[in-house]
CSV table of C-alpha atoms in Angstrom, one decimal:
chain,number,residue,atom,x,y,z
A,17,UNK,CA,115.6,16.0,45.2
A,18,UNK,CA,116.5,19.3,44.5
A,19,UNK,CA,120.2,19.8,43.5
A,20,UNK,CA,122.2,23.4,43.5
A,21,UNK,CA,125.0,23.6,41.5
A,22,UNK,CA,128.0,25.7,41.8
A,23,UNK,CA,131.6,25.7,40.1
A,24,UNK,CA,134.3,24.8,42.9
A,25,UNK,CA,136.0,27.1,42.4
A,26,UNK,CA,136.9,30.8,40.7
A,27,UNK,CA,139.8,33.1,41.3
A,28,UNK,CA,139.9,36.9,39.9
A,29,UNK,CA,142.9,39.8,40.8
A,30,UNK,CA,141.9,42.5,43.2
A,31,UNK,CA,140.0,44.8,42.0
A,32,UNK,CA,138.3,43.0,39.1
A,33,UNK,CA,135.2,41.7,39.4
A,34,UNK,CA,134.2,37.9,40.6
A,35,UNK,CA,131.0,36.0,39.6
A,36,UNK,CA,130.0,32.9,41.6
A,37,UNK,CA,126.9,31.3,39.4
A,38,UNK,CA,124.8,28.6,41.5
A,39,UNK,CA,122.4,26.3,39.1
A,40,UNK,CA,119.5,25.0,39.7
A,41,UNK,CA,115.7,23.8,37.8
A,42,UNK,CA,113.9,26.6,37.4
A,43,UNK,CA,115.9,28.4,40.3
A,44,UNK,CA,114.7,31.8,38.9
A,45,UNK,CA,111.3,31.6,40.8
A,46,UNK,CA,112.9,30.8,43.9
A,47,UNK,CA,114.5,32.9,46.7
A,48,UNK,CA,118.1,32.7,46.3
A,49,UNK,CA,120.2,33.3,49.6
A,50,UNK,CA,124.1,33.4,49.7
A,51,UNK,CA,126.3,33.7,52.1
A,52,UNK,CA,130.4,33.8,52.9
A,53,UNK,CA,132.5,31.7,54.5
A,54,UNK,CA,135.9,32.1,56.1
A,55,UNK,CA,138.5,29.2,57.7
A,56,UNK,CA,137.4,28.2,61.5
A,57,UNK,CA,134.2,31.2,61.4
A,58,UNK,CA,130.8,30.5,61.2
A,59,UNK,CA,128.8,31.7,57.6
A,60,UNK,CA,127.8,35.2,57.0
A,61,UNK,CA,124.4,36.2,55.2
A,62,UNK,CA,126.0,38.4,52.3
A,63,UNK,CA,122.5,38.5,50.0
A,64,UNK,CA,119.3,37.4,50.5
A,65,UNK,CA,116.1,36.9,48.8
A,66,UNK,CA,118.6,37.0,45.3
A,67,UNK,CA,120.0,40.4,45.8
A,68,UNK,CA,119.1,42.5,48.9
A,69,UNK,CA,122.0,43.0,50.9
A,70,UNK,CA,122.3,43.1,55.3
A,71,UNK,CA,123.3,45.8,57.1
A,72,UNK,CA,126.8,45.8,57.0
A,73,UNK,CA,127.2,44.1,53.8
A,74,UNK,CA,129.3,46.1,50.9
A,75,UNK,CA,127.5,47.3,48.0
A,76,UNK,CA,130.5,45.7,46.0
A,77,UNK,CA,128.2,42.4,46.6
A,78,UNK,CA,125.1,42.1,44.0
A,79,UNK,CA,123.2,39.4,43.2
A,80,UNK,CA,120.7,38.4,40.7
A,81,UNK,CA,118.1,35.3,39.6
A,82,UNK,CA,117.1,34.0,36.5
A,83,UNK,CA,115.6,30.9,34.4
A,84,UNK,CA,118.2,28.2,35.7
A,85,UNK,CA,121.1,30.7,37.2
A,86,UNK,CA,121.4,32.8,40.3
A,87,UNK,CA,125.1,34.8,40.4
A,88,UNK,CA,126.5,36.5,43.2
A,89,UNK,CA,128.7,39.4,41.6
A,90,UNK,CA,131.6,40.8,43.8
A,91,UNK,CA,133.0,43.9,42.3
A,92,UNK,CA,135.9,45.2,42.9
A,93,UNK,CA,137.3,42.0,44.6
A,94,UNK,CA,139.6,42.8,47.6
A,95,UNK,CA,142.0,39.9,49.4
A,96,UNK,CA,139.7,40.2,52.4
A,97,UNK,CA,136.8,38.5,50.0
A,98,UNK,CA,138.8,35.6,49.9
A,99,UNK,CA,136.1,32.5,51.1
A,100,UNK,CA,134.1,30.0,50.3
A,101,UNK,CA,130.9,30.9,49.1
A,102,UNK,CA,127.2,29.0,49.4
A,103,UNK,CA,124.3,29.4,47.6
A,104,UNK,CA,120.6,28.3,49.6
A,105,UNK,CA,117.1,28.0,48.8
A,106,UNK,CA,114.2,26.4,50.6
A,107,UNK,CA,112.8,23.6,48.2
A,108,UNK,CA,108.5,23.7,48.2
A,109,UNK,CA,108.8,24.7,51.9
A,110,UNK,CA,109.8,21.3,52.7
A,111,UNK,CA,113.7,21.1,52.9
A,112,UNK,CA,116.4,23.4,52.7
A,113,UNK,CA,119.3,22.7,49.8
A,114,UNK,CA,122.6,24.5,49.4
A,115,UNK,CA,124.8,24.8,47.2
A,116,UNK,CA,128.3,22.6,47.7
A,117,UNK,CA,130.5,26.0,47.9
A,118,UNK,CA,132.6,27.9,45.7
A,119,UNK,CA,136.4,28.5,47.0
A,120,UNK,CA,137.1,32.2,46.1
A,121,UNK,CA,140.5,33.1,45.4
A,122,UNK,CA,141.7,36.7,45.2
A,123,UNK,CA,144.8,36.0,43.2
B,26,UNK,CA,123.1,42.1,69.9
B,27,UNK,CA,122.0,39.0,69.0
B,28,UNK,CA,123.4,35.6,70.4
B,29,UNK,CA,123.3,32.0,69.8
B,30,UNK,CA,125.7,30.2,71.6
B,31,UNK,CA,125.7,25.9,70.8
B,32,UNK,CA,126.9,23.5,73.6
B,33,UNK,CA,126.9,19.6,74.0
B,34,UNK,CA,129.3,18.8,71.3
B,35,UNK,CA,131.9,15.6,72.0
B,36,UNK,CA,133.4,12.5,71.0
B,37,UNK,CA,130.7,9.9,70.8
B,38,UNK,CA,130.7,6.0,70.2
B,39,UNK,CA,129.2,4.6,66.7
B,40,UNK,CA,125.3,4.0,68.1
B,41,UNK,CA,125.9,6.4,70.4
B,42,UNK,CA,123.3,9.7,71.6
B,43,UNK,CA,124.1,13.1,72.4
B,44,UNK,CA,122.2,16.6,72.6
B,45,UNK,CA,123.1,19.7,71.5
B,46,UNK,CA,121.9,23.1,72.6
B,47,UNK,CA,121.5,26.5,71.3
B,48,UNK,CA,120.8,29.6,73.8
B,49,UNK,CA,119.3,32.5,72.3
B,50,UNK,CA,119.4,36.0,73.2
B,51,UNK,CA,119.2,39.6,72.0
B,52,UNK,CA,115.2,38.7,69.9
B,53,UNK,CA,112.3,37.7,70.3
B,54,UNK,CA,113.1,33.7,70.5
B,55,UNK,CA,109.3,32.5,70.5
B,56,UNK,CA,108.8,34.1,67.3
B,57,UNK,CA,111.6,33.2,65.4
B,58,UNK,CA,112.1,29.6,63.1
B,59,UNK,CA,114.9,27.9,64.5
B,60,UNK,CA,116.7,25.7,62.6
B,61,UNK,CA,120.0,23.5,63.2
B,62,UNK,CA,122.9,23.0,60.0
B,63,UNK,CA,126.2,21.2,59.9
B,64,UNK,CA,129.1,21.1,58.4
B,65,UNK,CA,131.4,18.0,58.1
B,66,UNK,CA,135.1,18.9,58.4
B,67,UNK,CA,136.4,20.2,54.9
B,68,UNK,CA,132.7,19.7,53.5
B,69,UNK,CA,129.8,22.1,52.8
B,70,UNK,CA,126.4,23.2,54.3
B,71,UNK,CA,123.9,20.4,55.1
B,72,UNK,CA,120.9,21.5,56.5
B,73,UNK,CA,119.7,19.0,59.6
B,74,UNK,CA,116.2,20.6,60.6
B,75,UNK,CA,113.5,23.4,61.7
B,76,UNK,CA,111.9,24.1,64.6
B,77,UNK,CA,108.6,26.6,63.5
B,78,UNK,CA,107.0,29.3,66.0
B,79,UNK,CA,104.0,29.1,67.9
B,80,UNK,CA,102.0,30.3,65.5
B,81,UNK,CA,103.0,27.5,63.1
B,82,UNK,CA,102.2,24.9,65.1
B,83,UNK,CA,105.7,24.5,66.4
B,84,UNK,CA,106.1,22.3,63.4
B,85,UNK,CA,109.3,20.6,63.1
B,86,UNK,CA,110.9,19.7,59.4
B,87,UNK,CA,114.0,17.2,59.2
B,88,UNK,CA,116.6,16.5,56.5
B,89,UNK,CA,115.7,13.0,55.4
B,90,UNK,CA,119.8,11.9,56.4
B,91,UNK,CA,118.6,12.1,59.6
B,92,UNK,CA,114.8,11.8,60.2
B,93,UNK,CA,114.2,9.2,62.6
B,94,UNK,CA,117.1,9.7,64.3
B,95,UNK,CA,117.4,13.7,65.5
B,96,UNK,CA,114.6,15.4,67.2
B,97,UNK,CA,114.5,18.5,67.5
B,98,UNK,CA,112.6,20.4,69.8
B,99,UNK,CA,112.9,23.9,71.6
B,100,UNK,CA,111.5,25.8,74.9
B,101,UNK,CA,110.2,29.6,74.6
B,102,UNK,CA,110.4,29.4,77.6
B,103,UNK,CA,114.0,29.5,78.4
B,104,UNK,CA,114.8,30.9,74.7
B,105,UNK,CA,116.3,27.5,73.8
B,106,UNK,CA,116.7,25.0,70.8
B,107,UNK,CA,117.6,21.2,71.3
B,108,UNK,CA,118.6,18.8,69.3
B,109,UNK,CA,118.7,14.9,70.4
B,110,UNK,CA,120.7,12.6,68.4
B,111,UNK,CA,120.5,9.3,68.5
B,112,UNK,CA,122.0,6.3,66.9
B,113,UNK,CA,124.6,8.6,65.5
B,114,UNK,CA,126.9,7.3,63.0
B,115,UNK,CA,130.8,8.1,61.4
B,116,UNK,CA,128.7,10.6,58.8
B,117,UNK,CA,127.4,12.5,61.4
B,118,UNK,CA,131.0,13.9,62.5
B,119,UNK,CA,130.6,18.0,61.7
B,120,UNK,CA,129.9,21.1,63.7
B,121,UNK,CA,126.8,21.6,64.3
B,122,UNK,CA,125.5,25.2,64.2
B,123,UNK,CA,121.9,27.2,65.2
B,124,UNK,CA,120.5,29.6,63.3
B,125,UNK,CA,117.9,31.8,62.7
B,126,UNK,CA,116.4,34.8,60.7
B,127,UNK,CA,113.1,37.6,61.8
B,128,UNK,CA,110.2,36.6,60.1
B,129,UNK,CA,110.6,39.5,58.8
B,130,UNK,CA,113.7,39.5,57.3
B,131,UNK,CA,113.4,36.9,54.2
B,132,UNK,CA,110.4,35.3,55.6
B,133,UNK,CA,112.9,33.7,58.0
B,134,UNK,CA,114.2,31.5,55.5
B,135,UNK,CA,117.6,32.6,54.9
B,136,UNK,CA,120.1,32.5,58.2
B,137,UNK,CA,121.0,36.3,59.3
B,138,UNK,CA,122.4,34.8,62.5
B,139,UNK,CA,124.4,31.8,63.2
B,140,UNK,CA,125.7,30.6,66.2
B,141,UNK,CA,129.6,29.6,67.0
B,142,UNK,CA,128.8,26.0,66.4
B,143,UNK,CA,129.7,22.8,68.2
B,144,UNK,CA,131.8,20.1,67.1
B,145,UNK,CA,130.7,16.8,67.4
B,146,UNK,CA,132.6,13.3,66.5
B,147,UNK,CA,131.3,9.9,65.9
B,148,UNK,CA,134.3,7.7,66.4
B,149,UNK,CA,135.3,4.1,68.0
């Protein structure tokens, strides 16, 4: 089965810049979604289809997709980022895999 | 403004059923993919299953962890999605959540809406 990879965890200072990298086989020809996470809330789309953004959704949040990496980039990290982060694709149109999270920490 | 709200969570025996729902509202719930994830407490993501539109059959696609167990199923009709669990066991314990994307918006395979969720617990 498919597997997405992604490192626990990564912390970055306000204001720098944080980059969450989720790893898969051949994950560059896939559609790589990603979304946030906060304690006791329910997820929150924060890029789709590698790196178009919702309405509502900073432009500090960018995203790209390539060979065996997709990255969510967060620029200009703020406390109010802080979350755990999943990456998501749809394997063949069969099943749906995500990532295991990454715990951001704004420290 | 969309809405999906998830009821039927409990507390549940080992062997035990129970079914969850999901009321939509705010779209266009016949044309939508429906689909149902869960999260185990302090755990990640698992997806549990689709429900596809009319026009796709109303095809239904499981996580093999619980294929022959759930069923899902849903009613245009009353802008609903179900999901019937049976012979739940210990691993099932997470919140269960609905959720759904336009067709238009990823292909409907990424989740722009998510419901509350429901907590359910499989425990003697």
């Amino acid at each position: 089965s498919y597997v997405l990879t992604q490192p626990p965890s990564v912390s970055v200072a306000p204001g720098q810049t944080a980059r969450i990298t989720c790893g898969g086989n051949n994950i560059g020809i896939k559609s790589v979604h990603w979304y946030q996470q906060k304690p006791g809330q329910a997820p929150v789309l924060v890029l789709y289809d590698d790196s178009d953004r919702p309405s509502g959704i900073p432009d500090r949040f960018s995203g790209s997709n390539s060979g065996n990496t997709a990255t969510l980039t967060i620029s200009r990290v703020e406390a109010g980022d802080e979350a755990d982060y999943y990456c998501h694709v749809w394997e063949s149109s069969r099943y749906v895999v995500f990532g295991r999270g990454t715990q951001l920490t704004v420290l | 403004e969309v809405q999906l709200v998830e009821s039927g969570g409990g507390l549940v025996q080992p062997g035990g059923s129970l079914r969850l729902s999901c009321a939509a509202s705010g779209f266009t719930f016949s044309d939508h993919y429906m689909d149902w994830v869960r999260q185990a407490p302090g755990k990640g993501l698992e997806w549990v299953g689709r429900a596809r539109d009319k026009a796709n059959a109303y095809t239904i696609q499981y996580a093999a962890s619980v294929k022959g167990r759930f069923t899902i199923s849903r009613d245009d009709s009353k802008n609903s999605l179900y999901l019937q669990m049976n012979s739940l066991k210990t691993e099932d314990t997470a919140v269960y959540y609905c959720a759904t994307s336009s067709l238009a918006f990823c292909g409907g395979d990424c989740y722009r809406y998510w419901g509350q969720g429901t907590l359910v617990t499989v425990s003697s």
